[in-house]
mmCIF file of C-alpha atoms in Angstrom:
data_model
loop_
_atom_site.group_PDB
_atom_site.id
_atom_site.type_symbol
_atom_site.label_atom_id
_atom_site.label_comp_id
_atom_site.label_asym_id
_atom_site.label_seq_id
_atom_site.Cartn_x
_atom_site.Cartn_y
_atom_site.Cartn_z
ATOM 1 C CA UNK O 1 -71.404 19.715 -39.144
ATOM 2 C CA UNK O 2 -73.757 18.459 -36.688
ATOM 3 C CA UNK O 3 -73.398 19.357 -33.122
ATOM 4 C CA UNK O 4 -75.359 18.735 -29.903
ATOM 5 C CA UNK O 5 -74.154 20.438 -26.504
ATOM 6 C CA UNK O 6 -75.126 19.100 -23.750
ATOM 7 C CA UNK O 7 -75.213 21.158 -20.203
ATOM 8 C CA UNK O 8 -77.379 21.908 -16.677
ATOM 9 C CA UNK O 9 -75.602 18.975 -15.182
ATOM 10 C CA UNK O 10 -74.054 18.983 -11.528
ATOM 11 C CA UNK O 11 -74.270 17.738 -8.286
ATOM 12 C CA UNK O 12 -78.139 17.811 -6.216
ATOM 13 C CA UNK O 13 -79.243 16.343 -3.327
ATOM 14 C CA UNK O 14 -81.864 13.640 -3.442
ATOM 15 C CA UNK O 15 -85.584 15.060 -4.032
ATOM 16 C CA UNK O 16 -84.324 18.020 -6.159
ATOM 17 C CA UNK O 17 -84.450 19.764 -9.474
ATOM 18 C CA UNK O 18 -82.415 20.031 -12.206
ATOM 19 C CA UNK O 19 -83.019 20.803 -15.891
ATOM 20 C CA UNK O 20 -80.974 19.787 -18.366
ATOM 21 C CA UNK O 21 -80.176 21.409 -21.628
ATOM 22 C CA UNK O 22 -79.447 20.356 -25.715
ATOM 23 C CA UNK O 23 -78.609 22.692 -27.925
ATOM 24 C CA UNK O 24 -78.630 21.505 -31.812
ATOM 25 C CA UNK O 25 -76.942 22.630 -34.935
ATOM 26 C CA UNK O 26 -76.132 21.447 -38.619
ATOM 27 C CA UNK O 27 -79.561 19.732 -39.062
ATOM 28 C CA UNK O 28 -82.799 20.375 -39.140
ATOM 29 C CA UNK O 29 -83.918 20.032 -36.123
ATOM 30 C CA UNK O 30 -87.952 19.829 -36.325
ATOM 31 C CA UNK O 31 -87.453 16.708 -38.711
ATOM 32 C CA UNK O 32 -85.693 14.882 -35.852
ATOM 33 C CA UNK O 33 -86.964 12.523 -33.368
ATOM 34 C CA UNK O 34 -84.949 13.675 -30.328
ATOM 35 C CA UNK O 35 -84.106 11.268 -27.045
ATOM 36 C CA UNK O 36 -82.058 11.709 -24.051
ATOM 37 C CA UNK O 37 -80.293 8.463 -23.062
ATOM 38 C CA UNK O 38 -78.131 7.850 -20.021
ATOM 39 C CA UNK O 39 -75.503 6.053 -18.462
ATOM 40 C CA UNK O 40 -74.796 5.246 -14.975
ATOM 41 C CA UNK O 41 -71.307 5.275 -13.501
ATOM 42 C CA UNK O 42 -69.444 1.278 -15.634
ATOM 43 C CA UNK O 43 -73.032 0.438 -16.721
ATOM 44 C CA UNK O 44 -74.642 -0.244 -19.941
ATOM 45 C CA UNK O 45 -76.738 2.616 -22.141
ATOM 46 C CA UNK O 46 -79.988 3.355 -21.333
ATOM 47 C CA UNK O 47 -82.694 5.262 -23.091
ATOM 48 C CA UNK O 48 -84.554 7.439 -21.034
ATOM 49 C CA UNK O 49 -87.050 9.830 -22.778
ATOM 50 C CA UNK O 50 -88.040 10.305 -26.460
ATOM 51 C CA UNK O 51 -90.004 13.641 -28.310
ATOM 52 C CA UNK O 52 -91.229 13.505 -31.933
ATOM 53 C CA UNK O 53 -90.644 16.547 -33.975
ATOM 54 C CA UNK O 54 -93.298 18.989 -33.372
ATOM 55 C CA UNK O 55 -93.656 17.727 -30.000
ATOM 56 C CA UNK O 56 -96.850 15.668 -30.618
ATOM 57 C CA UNK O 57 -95.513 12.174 -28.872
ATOM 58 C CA UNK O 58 -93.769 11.775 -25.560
ATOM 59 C CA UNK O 59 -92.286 8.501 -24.160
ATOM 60 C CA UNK O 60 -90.423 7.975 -21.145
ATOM 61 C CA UNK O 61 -89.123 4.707 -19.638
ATOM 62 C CA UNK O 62 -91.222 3.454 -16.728
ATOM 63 C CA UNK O 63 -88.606 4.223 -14.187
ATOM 64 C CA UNK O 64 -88.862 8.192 -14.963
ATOM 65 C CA UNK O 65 -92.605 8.778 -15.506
ATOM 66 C CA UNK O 66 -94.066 11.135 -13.473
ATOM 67 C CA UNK O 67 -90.455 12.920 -12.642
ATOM 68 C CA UNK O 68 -89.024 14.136 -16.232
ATOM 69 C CA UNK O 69 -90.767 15.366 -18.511
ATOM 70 C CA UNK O 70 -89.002 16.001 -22.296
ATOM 71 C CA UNK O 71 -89.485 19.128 -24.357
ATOM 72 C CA UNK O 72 -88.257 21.169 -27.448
ATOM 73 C CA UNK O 73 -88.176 24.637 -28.474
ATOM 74 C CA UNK O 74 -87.898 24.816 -32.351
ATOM 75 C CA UNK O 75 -87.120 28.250 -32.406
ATOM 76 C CA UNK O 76 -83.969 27.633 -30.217
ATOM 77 C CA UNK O 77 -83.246 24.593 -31.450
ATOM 78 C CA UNK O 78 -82.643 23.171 -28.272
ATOM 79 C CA UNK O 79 -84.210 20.136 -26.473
ATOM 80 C CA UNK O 80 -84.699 19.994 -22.471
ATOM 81 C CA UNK O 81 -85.123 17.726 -19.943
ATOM 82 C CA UNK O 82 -86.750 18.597 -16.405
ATOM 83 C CA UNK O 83 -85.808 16.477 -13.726
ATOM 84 C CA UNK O 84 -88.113 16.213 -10.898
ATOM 85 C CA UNK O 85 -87.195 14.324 -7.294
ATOM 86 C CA UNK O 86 -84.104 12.918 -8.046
ATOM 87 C CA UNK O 87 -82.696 9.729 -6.725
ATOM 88 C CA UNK O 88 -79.357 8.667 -6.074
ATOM 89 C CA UNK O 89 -80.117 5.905 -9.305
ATOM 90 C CA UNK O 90 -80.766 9.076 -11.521
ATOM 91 C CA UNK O 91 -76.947 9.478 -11.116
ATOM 92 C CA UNK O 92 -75.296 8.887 -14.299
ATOM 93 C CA UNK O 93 -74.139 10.853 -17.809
ATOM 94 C CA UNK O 94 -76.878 12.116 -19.803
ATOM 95 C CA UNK O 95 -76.735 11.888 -23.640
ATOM 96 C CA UNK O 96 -79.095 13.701 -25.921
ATOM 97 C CA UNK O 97 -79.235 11.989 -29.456
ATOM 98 C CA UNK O 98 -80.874 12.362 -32.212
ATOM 99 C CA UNK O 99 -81.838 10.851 -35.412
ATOM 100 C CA UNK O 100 -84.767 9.961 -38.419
ATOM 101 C CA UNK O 101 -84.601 5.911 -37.226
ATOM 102 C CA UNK O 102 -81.935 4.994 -35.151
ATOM 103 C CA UNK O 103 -79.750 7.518 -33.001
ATOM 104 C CA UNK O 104 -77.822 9.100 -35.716
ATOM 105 C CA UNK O 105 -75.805 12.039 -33.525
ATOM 106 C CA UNK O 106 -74.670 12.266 -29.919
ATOM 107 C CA UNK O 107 -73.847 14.822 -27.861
ATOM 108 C CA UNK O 108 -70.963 14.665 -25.453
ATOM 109 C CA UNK O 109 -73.183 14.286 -22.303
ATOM 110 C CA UNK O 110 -73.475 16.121 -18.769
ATOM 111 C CA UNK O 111 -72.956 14.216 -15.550
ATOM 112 C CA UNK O 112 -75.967 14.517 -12.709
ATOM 113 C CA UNK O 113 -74.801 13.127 -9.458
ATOM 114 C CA UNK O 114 -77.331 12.268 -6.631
ATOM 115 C CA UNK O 115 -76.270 12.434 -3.331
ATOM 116 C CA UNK O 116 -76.759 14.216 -0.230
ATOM 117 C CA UNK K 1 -90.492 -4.572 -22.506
ATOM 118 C CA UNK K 2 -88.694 -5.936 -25.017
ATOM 119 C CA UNK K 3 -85.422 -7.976 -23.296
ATOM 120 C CA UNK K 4 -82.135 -7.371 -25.786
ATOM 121 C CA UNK K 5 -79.653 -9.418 -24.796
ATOM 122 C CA UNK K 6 -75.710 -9.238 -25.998
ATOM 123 C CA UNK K 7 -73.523 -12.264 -25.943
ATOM 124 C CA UNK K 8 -70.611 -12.721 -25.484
ATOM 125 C CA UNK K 9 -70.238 -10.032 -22.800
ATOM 126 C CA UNK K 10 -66.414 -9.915 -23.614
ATOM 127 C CA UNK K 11 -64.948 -10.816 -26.394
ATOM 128 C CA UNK K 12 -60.690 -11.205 -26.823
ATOM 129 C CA UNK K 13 -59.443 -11.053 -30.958
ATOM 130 C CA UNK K 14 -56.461 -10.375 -31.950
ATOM 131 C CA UNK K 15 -55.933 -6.855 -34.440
ATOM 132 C CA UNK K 16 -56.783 -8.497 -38.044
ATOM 133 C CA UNK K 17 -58.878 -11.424 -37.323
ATOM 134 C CA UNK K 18 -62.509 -11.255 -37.524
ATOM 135 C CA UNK K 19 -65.130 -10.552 -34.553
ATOM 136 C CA UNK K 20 -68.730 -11.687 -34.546
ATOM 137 C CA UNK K 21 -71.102 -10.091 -31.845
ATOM 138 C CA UNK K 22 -74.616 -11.373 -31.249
ATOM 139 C CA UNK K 23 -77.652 -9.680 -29.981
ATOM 140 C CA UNK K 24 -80.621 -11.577 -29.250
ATOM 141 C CA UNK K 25 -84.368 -9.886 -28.727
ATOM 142 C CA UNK K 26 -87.055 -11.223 -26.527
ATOM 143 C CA UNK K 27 -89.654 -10.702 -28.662
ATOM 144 C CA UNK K 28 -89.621 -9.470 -32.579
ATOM 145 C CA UNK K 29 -88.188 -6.387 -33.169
ATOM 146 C CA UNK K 30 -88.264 -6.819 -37.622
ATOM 147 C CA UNK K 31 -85.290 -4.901 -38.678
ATOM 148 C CA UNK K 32 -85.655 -2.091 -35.898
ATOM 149 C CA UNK K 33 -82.598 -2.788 -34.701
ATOM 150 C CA UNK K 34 -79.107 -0.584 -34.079
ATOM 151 C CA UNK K 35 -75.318 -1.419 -33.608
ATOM 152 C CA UNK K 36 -73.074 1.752 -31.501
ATOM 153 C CA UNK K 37 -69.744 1.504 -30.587
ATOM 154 C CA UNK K 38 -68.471 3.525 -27.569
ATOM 155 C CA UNK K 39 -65.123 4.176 -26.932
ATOM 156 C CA UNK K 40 -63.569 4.939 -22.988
ATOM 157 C CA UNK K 41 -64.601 8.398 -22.358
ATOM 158 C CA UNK K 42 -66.443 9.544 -25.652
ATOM 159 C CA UNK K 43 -70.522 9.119 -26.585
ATOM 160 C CA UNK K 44 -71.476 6.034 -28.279
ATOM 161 C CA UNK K 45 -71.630 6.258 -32.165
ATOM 162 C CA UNK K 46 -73.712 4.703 -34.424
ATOM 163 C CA UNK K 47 -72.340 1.671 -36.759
ATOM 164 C CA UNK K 48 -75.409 0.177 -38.097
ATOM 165 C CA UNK K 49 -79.394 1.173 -38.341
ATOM 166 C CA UNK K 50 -81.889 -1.535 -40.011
ATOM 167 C CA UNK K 51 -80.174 -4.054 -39.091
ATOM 168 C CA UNK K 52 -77.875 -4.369 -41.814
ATOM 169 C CA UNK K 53 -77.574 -1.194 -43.441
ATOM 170 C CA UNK K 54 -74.231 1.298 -42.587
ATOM 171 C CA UNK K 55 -74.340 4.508 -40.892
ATOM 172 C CA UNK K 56 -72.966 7.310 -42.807
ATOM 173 C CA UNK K 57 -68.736 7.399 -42.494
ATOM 174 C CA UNK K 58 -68.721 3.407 -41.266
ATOM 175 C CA UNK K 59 -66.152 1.749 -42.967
ATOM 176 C CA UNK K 60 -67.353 -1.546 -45.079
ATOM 177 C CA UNK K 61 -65.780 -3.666 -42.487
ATOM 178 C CA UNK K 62 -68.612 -3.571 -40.142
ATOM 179 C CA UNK K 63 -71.414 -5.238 -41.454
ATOM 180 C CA UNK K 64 -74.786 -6.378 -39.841
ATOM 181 C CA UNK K 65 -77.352 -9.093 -40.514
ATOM 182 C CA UNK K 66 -80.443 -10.700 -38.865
ATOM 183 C CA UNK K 67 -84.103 -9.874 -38.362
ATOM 184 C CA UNK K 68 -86.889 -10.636 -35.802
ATOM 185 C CA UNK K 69 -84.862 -11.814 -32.934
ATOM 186 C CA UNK K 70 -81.437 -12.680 -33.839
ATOM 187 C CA UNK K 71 -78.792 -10.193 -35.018
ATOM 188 C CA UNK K 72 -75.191 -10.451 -35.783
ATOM 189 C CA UNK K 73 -72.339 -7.386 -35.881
ATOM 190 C CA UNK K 74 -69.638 -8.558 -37.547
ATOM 191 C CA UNK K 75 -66.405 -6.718 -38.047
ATOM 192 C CA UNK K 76 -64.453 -8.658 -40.481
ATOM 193 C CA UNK K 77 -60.748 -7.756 -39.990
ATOM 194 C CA UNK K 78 -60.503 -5.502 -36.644
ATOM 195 C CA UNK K 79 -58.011 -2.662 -36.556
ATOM 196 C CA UNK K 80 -56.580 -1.201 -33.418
ATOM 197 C CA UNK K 81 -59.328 1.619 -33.321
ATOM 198 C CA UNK K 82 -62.008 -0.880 -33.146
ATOM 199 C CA UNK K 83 -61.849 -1.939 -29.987
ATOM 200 C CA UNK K 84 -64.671 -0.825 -27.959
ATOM 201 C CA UNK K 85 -67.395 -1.789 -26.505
ATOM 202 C CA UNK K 86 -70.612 -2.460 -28.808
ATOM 203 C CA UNK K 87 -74.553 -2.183 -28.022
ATOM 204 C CA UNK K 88 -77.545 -3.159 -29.692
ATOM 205 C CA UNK K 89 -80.464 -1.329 -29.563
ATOM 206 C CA UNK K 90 -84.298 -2.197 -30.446
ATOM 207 C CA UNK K 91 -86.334 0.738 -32.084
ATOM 208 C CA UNK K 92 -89.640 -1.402 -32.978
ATOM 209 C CA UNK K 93 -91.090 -1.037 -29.497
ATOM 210 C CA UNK K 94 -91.463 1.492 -26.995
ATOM 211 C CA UNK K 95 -89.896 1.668 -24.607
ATOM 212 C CA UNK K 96 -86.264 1.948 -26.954
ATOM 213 C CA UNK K 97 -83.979 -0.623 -25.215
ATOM 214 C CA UNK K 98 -80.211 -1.389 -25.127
ATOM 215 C CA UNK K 99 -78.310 -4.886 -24.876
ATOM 216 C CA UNK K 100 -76.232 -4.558 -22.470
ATOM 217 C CA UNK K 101 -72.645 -4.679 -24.513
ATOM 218 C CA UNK K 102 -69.934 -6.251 -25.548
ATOM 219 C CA UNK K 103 -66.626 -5.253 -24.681
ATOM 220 C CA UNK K 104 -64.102 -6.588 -27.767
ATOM 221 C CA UNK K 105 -60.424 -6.511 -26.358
ATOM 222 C CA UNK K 106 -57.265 -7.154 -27.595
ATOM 223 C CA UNK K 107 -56.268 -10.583 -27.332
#
């Protein structure tokens, strides 16, 4: 059975750190392309950062760039997200997903709130 | 970017008749294009990936059509479990974008 866990969420004041977590099983993870989505507070989906397998492409929407940055470690199986000054917009539920095409599993998500 | 937008943004059936979502792109997206359906509380799940072909587990009720820039969910009789809400997503360019759903009620 696939599984992704989610965690590192919480609550952090605006300009701070936090780095979120992923941690895979029941699929083979290095064949994946692997993308953390969220999903502000009643709002719509939206995709946030995507890693090839093997780590070779990056993309991040415009309104991250600069301030997350997306990694893997194969050996762990577990995907990552580093969150760099944090707004009070960042606040929402992150998702990692995965998939060959489309985004075939889902974790449960981890909240981040913003505020001071 | 490319602009994917959802219409209608709610839509009221009643358990057994058929629903028909639409999801319009700005530009082409091909058949790069996703349906998930996310229920109150849970992570979205995903119904339908190029365009038209079923995600593993979806029952045959759900079925998906369209390329370019005009796509179509349809779910042809909908059971109580169905209601949701419903995104399209584009997967042709980067950056990956969402519609912005459809929330199908009961009626």
């Amino acid at each position: 059975e696939v599984q992704l866990v989610e965690s590192g969420g919480g609550l952090v004041q605006p300009g701070g750190s936090l780095r979120l977590s992923c941690a895979a099983s029941g699929f083979t993870f290095s064949s994946y392309w692997l993308t953390w989505v969220r999903q502000a507070p009643g709002k719509g989906l939206e995709w946030v950062a995507n890693i090839k397998q093997g780590g070779s492409e990056k993309y991040y929407v415009d309104s991250v760039k600069g301030r997350f940055t997306i990694s893997t470690d194969n050996a762990k199986k577990s995907l990552y997200l580093q969150m760099n000054s944090l707004r009070a917009e960042d606040t929402a539920v992150y998702y990692c997903a995965g998939g060959v095409v489309a985004l075939d599993y889902w974790g449960l998500g981890t909240l981040v709130s913003v505020s001071s | 970017e490319v602009v994917m937008t959802q219409s209608p943004a709610t839509l009221s059936v009643s358990p057994g008749e058929r629903a028909t979502l639409s999801c319009r792109a700005s530009q082409s997206v091909s058949s790069n294009l996703a349906w998930y359906q996310q229920k109150p509380g849970q992570a979205p799940r995903l119904l339908i990936y190029g365009a038209s072909t079923r995600a593993t587990g979806i029952p045959a009720r759900f079925s998906g059509s369209g390329s370019g820039t005009e796509f179509t969910l349809t779910i042809s009789s909908l059971q109580s479990e169905d209601f949701a809400v419903y995104y399209c997503q584009q997967y042709n360019n980067w950056p990956l974008t969402f519609g912005q759903g459809t929330k199908v009620e009961i009626k």
